[in-house]
PDB file of C-alpha atoms in Angstrom:
ATOM      1  CA  UNK A   1      65.665 120.154 170.852  1.00  0.00           C
ATOM      2  CA  UNK A   2      66.505 118.319 174.061  1.00  0.00           C
ATOM      3  CA  UNK A   3      67.220 115.035 172.206  1.00  0.00           C
ATOM      4  CA  UNK A   4      69.223 116.917 169.678  1.00  0.00           C
ATOM      5  CA  UNK A   5      71.154 118.574 172.391  1.00  0.00           C
ATOM      6  CA  UNK A   6      72.061 115.159 173.945  1.00  0.00           C
ATOM      7  CA  UNK A   7      73.101 113.844 170.536  1.00  0.00           C
ATOM      8  CA  UNK A   8      75.273 116.937 169.921  1.00  0.00           C
ATOM      9  CA  UNK A   9      76.940 116.629 173.373  1.00  0.00           C
ATOM     10  CA  UNK A  10      77.716 113.033 172.706  1.00  0.00           C
ATOM     11  CA  UNK A  11      79.345 113.970 169.338  1.00  0.00           C
ATOM     12  CA  UNK A  12      81.461 116.526 171.143  1.00  0.00           C
ATOM     13  CA  UNK A  13      82.484 114.133 173.934  1.00  0.00           C
ATOM     14  CA  UNK A  14      80.530 116.004 176.534  1.00  0.00           C
ATOM     15  CA  UNK A  15      77.807 114.986 179.099  1.00  0.00           C
ATOM     16  CA  UNK A  16      74.615 116.798 179.990  1.00  0.00           C
ATOM     17  CA  UNK A  17      76.154 117.332 183.480  1.00  0.00           C
ATOM     18  CA  UNK A  18      78.893 119.616 181.800  1.00  0.00           C
ATOM     19  CA  UNK A  19      76.338 122.119 180.386  1.00  0.00           C
ATOM     20  CA  UNK A  20      73.526 124.169 181.625  1.00  0.00           C
ATOM     21  CA  UNK A  21      70.556 123.862 179.231  1.00  0.00           C
ATOM     22  CA  UNK A  22      68.553 127.096 178.893  1.00  0.00           C
ATOM     23  CA  UNK A  23      65.068 127.121 177.500  1.00  0.00           C
ATOM     24  CA  UNK A  24      64.843 130.053 175.152  1.00  0.00           C
ATOM     25  CA  UNK A  25      61.714 129.081 173.050  1.00  0.00           C
ATOM     26  CA  UNK A  26      61.220 128.093 169.447  1.00  0.00           C
ATOM     27  CA  UNK A  27      63.562 128.216 166.517  1.00  0.00           C
ATOM     28  CA  UNK A  28      63.400 132.011 166.040  1.00  0.00           C
ATOM     29  CA  UNK A  29      64.022 132.628 169.843  1.00  0.00           C
ATOM     30  CA  UNK A  30      66.966 130.251 169.907  1.00  0.00           C
ATOM     31  CA  UNK A  31      68.480 132.060 166.879  1.00  0.00           C
ATOM     32  CA  UNK A  32      67.914 135.390 168.316  1.00  0.00           C
ATOM     33  CA  UNK A  33      69.270 134.352 171.808  1.00  0.00           C
ATOM     34  CA  UNK A  34      72.481 133.202 170.130  1.00  0.00           C
ATOM     35  CA  UNK A  35      72.948 136.298 168.097  1.00  0.00           C
ATOM     36  CA  UNK A  36      72.439 138.544 171.231  1.00  0.00           C
ATOM     37  CA  UNK A  37      74.892 136.378 173.224  1.00  0.00           C
ATOM     38  CA  UNK A  38      72.237 135.470 175.770  1.00  0.00           C
ATOM     39  CA  UNK A  39      73.294 131.819 175.183  1.00  0.00           C
ATOM     40  CA  UNK A  40      76.764 130.565 174.106  1.00  0.00           C
ATOM     41  CA  UNK A  41      75.353 127.924 171.798  1.00  0.00           C
ATOM     42  CA  UNK A  42      71.963 126.785 170.394  1.00  0.00           C
ATOM     43  CA  UNK A  43      70.381 124.026 168.510  1.00  0.00           C
ATOM     44  CA  UNK A  44      69.563 125.587 165.083  1.00  0.00           C
ATOM     45  CA  UNK A  45      67.804 124.148 162.064  1.00  0.00           C
ATOM     46  CA  UNK A  46      68.388 125.369 158.449  1.00  0.00           C
ATOM     47  CA  UNK A  47      68.219 128.085 157.437  1.00  0.00           C
ATOM     48  CA  UNK A  48      68.930 129.518 160.883  1.00  0.00           C
ATOM     49  CA  UNK A  49      72.331 127.622 160.901  1.00  0.00           C
ATOM     50  CA  UNK A  50      73.165 129.241 157.624  1.00  0.00           C
ATOM     51  CA  UNK A  51      72.112 132.706 158.845  1.00  0.00           C
ATOM     52  CA  UNK A  52      74.207 132.178 161.980  1.00  0.00           C
ATOM     53  CA  UNK A  53      77.247 131.276 159.919  1.00  0.00           C
ATOM     54  CA  UNK A  54      76.830 134.444 157.903  1.00  0.00           C
ATOM     55  CA  UNK A  55      76.931 136.246 161.213  1.00  0.00           C
ATOM     56  CA  UNK A  56      80.336 134.694 161.892  1.00  0.00           C
ATOM     57  CA  UNK A  57      79.255 131.949 164.204  1.00  0.00           C
ATOM     58  CA  UNK A  58      80.843 128.521 164.018  1.00  0.00           C
ATOM     59  CA  UNK A  59      78.911 125.281 163.537  1.00  0.00           C
ATOM     60  CA  UNK A  60      79.903 122.774 166.128  1.00  0.00           C
ATOM     61  CA  UNK A  61      77.777 119.722 165.095  1.00  0.00           C
ATOM     62  CA  UNK A  62      75.799 119.033 162.023  1.00  0.00           C
ATOM     63  CA  UNK A  63      73.177 116.336 162.972  1.00  0.00           C
ATOM     64  CA  UNK A  64      72.245 115.860 159.346  1.00  0.00           C
ATOM     65  CA  UNK A  65      75.608 114.261 158.595  1.00  0.00           C
ATOM     66  CA  UNK A  66      75.388 111.876 161.423  1.00  0.00           C
ATOM     67  CA  UNK A  67      73.891 108.366 160.879  1.00  0.00           C
ATOM     68  CA  UNK A  68      71.428 108.704 163.571  1.00  0.00           C
ATOM     69  CA  UNK A  69      67.670 108.348 163.062  1.00  0.00           C
ATOM     70  CA  UNK A  70      66.030 111.471 164.439  1.00  0.00           C
ATOM     71  CA  UNK A  71      62.337 112.442 164.559  1.00  0.00           C
ATOM     72  CA  UNK A  72      62.124 115.887 163.121  1.00  0.00           C
ATOM     73  CA  UNK A  73      58.326 116.324 163.002  1.00  0.00           C
ATOM     74  CA  UNK A  74      55.927 114.312 165.025  1.00  0.00           C
ATOM     75  CA  UNK A  75      52.130 114.341 165.185  1.00  0.00           C
ATOM     76  CA  UNK A  76      50.763 112.882 168.437  1.00  0.00           C
ATOM     77  CA  UNK A  77      47.136 112.149 169.360  1.00  0.00           C
ATOM     78  CA  UNK A  78      45.575 110.311 172.290  1.00  0.00           C
ATOM     79  CA  UNK A  79      44.362 106.773 171.936  1.00  0.00           C
ATOM     80  CA  UNK A  80      40.869 108.241 172.621  1.00  0.00           C
ATOM     81  CA  UNK A  81      41.056 110.505 169.666  1.00  0.00           C
ATOM     82  CA  UNK A  82      42.211 107.608 167.416  1.00  0.00           C
ATOM     83  CA  UNK A  83      39.243 105.672 168.453  1.00  0.00           C
ATOM     84  CA  UNK A  84      36.551 108.355 168.603  1.00  0.00           C
ATOM     85  CA  UNK A  85      37.557 110.651 165.786  1.00  0.00           C
ATOM     86  CA  UNK A  86      39.606 108.536 163.373  1.00  0.00           C
ATOM     87  CA  UNK A  87      38.044 110.342 160.337  1.00  0.00           C
ATOM     88  CA  UNK A  88      39.481 113.700 161.422  1.00  0.00           C
ATOM     89  CA  UNK A  89      42.919 111.999 162.014  1.00  0.00           C
ATOM     90  CA  UNK A  90      42.807 110.417 158.582  1.00  0.00           C
ATOM     91  CA  UNK A  91      42.033 113.856 156.976  1.00  0.00           C
ATOM     92  CA  UNK A  92      44.706 115.561 158.894  1.00  0.00           C
ATOM     93  CA  UNK A  93      47.337 112.837 157.844  1.00  0.00           C
ATOM     94  CA  UNK A  94      46.161 113.194 154.196  1.00  0.00           C
ATOM     95  CA  UNK A  95      46.464 116.975 154.405  1.00  0.00           C
ATOM     96  CA  UNK A  96      50.006 116.795 155.847  1.00  0.00           C
ATOM     97  CA  UNK A  97      50.890 114.205 153.179  1.00  0.00           C
ATOM     98  CA  UNK A  98      49.577 116.398 150.455  1.00  0.00           C
ATOM     99  CA  UNK A  99      51.628 119.326 151.912  1.00  0.00           C
ATOM    100  CA  UNK A 100      54.728 117.165 151.840  1.00  0.00           C
ATOM    101  CA  UNK A 101      54.137 116.195 148.200  1.00  0.00           C
ATOM    102  CA  UNK A 102      53.703 119.784 147.279  1.00  0.00           C
ATOM    103  CA  UNK A 103      56.887 120.711 149.089  1.00  0.00           C
ATOM    104  CA  UNK A 104      58.806 117.935 147.446  1.00  0.00           C
ATOM    105  CA  UNK A 105      57.699 118.741 143.932  1.00  0.00           C
ATOM    106  CA  UNK A 106      60.319 120.787 142.084  1.00  0.00           C
ATOM    107  CA  UNK A 107      57.662 122.551 140.134  1.00  0.00           C
ATOM    108  CA  UNK A 108      56.468 124.166 143.354  1.00  0.00           C
ATOM    109  CA  UNK A 109      59.852 125.355 144.548  1.00  0.00           C
ATOM    110  CA  UNK A 110      59.277 129.077 143.985  1.00  0.00           C
ATOM    111  CA  UNK A 111      56.042 129.066 145.828  1.00  0.00           C
ATOM    112  CA  UNK A 112      57.615 126.974 148.604  1.00  0.00           C
ATOM    113  CA  UNK A 113      60.412 129.597 148.880  1.00  0.00           C
ATOM    114  CA  UNK A 114      57.868 132.353 149.251  1.00  0.00           C
ATOM    115  CA  UNK A 115      56.066 130.453 152.035  1.00  0.00           C
ATOM    116  CA  UNK A 116      59.275 129.598 153.817  1.00  0.00           C
ATOM    117  CA  UNK A 117      60.515 133.192 153.713  1.00  0.00           C
ATOM    118  CA  UNK A 118      57.283 134.355 155.141  1.00  0.00           C
ATOM    119  CA  UNK A 119      57.498 132.010 158.057  1.00  0.00           C
ATOM    120  CA  UNK A 120      61.079 132.831 158.640  1.00  0.00           C
ATOM    121  CA  UNK A 121      60.301 136.571 158.615  1.00  0.00           C
ATOM    122  CA  UNK A 122      63.004 137.340 155.940  1.00  0.00           C
ATOM    123  CA  UNK A 123      62.913 138.970 152.607  1.00  0.00           C
ATOM    124  CA  UNK A 124      63.202 136.374 149.723  1.00  0.00           C
ATOM    125  CA  UNK A 125      64.686 139.198 147.642  1.00  0.00           C
ATOM    126  CA  UNK A 126      67.436 140.061 150.122  1.00  0.00           C
ATOM    127  CA  UNK A 127      68.105 136.425 151.610  1.00  0.00           C
ATOM    128  CA  UNK A 128      67.277 134.141 148.729  1.00  0.00           C
ATOM    129  CA  UNK A 129      70.368 132.005 149.103  1.00  0.00           C
ATOM    130  CA  UNK A 130      69.649 131.352 152.818  1.00  0.00           C
ATOM    131  CA  UNK A 131      66.043 130.647 152.244  1.00  0.00           C
ATOM    132  CA  UNK A 132      66.873 128.282 149.287  1.00  0.00           C
ATOM    133  CA  UNK A 133      69.455 126.395 151.393  1.00  0.00           C
ATOM    134  CA  UNK A 134      66.906 125.920 154.094  1.00  0.00           C
ATOM    135  CA  UNK A 135      64.262 124.744 151.597  1.00  0.00           C
ATOM    136  CA  UNK A 136      66.673 122.391 149.796  1.00  0.00           C
ATOM    137  CA  UNK A 137      67.989 120.877 153.139  1.00  0.00           C
ATOM    138  CA  UNK A 138      64.439 120.208 154.369  1.00  0.00           C
ATOM    139  CA  UNK A 139      63.330 118.915 150.965  1.00  0.00           C
ATOM    140  CA  UNK A 140      66.185 116.317 151.181  1.00  0.00           C
ATOM    141  CA  UNK A 141      65.281 115.339 154.818  1.00  0.00           C
ATOM    142  CA  UNK A 142      61.607 115.092 154.354  1.00  0.00           C
ATOM    143  CA  UNK A 143      60.488 111.674 153.588  1.00  0.00           C
ATOM    144  CA  UNK A 144      58.338 111.029 150.572  1.00  0.00           C
ATOM    145  CA  UNK A 145      55.905 108.924 152.537  1.00  0.00           C
ATOM    146  CA  UNK A 146      55.585 110.053 156.189  1.00  0.00           C
ATOM    147  CA  UNK A 147      55.823 106.700 157.846  1.00  0.00           C
ATOM    148  CA  UNK A 148      56.751 106.963 161.647  1.00  0.00           C
ATOM    149  CA  UNK A 149      60.349 105.724 162.378  1.00  0.00           C
ATOM    150  CA  UNK A 150      60.594 103.439 165.382  1.00  0.00           C
ATOM    151  CA  UNK A 151      64.410 103.844 165.385  1.00  0.00           C
ATOM    152  CA  UNK A 152      64.004 107.600 165.898  1.00  0.00           C
ATOM    153  CA  UNK A 153      61.571 107.104 168.617  1.00  0.00           C
ATOM    154  CA  UNK A 154      64.009 104.648 170.334  1.00  0.00           C
ATOM    155  CA  UNK A 155      66.563 107.488 170.566  1.00  0.00           C
ATOM    156  CA  UNK A 156      64.102 109.663 172.325  1.00  0.00           C
ATOM    157  CA  UNK A 157      63.227 106.767 174.744  1.00  0.00           C
ATOM    158  CA  UNK A 158      66.846 106.339 175.553  1.00  0.00           C
ATOM    159  CA  UNK A 159      67.081 109.984 176.252  1.00  0.00           C
ATOM    160  CA  UNK A 160      64.092 109.732 178.558  1.00  0.00           C
ATOM    161  CA  UNK A 161      65.443 106.619 180.245  1.00  0.00           C
ATOM    162  CA  UNK A 162      68.366 108.748 181.623  1.00  0.00           C
ATOM    163  CA  UNK A 163      65.905 110.375 184.052  1.00  0.00           C
ATOM    164  CA  UNK A 164      63.053 107.677 183.967  1.00  0.00           C
ATOM    165  CA  UNK A 165      64.449 104.157 183.898  1.00  0.00           C
ATOM    166  CA  UNK A 166      60.928 102.690 182.975  1.00  0.00           C
ATOM    167  CA  UNK A 167      61.487 104.129 179.451  1.00  0.00           C
ATOM    168  CA  UNK A 168      64.160 101.449 178.842  1.00  0.00           C
ATOM    169  CA  UNK A 169      61.511  98.744 178.738  1.00  0.00           C
ATOM    170  CA  UNK A 170      59.063 100.581 176.386  1.00  0.00           C
ATOM    171  CA  UNK A 171      58.682  99.268 172.845  1.00  0.00           C
ATOM    172  CA  UNK A 172      58.728 102.221 170.490  1.00  0.00           C
ATOM    173  CA  UNK A 173      56.212 100.451 168.210  1.00  0.00           C
ATOM    174  CA  UNK A 174      53.612 100.655 170.917  1.00  0.00           C
ATOM    175  CA  UNK A 175      53.435 104.486 170.363  1.00  0.00           C
ATOM    176  CA  UNK A 176      53.104 104.161 166.635  1.00  0.00           C
ATOM    177  CA  UNK A 177      50.065 103.857 164.402  1.00  0.00           C
ATOM    178  CA  UNK A 178      51.190 103.860 160.787  1.00  0.00           C
ATOM    179  CA  UNK A 179      47.673 102.754 159.550  1.00  0.00           C
ATOM    180  CA  UNK A 180      46.654 106.118 158.189  1.00  0.00           C
ATOM    181  CA  UNK A 181      49.741 106.481 156.054  1.00  0.00           C
ATOM    182  CA  UNK A 182      49.531 102.880 154.933  1.00  0.00           C
ATOM    183  CA  UNK A 183      45.975 103.429 153.825  1.00  0.00           C
ATOM    184  CA  UNK A 184      47.097 106.331 151.685  1.00  0.00           C
ATOM    185  CA  UNK A 185      49.985 104.350 150.407  1.00  0.00           C
ATOM    186  CA  UNK A 186      47.773 101.317 149.305  1.00  0.00           C
ATOM    187  CA  UNK A 187      45.339 103.845 147.630  1.00  0.00           C
ATOM    188  CA  UNK A 188      48.199 105.072 145.470  1.00  0.00           C
ATOM    189  CA  UNK A 189      48.009 108.565 146.949  1.00  0.00           C
ATOM    190  CA  UNK A 190      51.774 109.196 146.850  1.00  0.00           C
ATOM    191  CA  UNK A 191      52.105 108.142 143.320  1.00  0.00           C
ATOM    192  CA  UNK A 192      49.111 110.116 142.215  1.00  0.00           C
ATOM    193  CA  UNK A 193      50.437 113.225 143.856  1.00  0.00           C
ATOM    194  CA  UNK A 194      53.731 112.664 142.007  1.00  0.00           C
ATOM    195  CA  UNK A 195      55.917 111.893 144.907  1.00  0.00           C
ATOM    196  CA  UNK A 196      59.520 112.943 144.092  1.00  0.00           C
TER     197      UNK A 196
END
């Protein structure tokens, strides 16, 4: 959320010195803090942004409409783990990739909505439109093939460089190992799973 905060501030013409960031916790905690007026603004993902709008709150910045590469989901492991337990990492990447293909497949939408409603802690019967908007938004944002994006990592490094100048000289590619996704791609995994 910090990088998203910096991107939002830039879009609003503000600097981080003009605001006081407050750590409230995860997505649910940020949403609840905003509703209870413990914070004046919060970084919200769909469907929380939709739920907030239904409560009469105003959207200030929609990051999905900006042409900015942004890492939404990242999996990080140590170099040691990559070397000593590559098999587990490969199985993990395959499982995540299979989950992505399940999510992106229109035939699985109803099941996906049920799962999303469960984790949002909302009733699908009562808030179907909100859950569906969140589902559709994430489906559109989720890459068919989960290759890491160096440009998205560069934005994070630029944010870090504001407090640690050493980050300016770091090559984002040095943090990325796309070999596990590449291996699945070469094996035809994504086509076999019916990537949509």
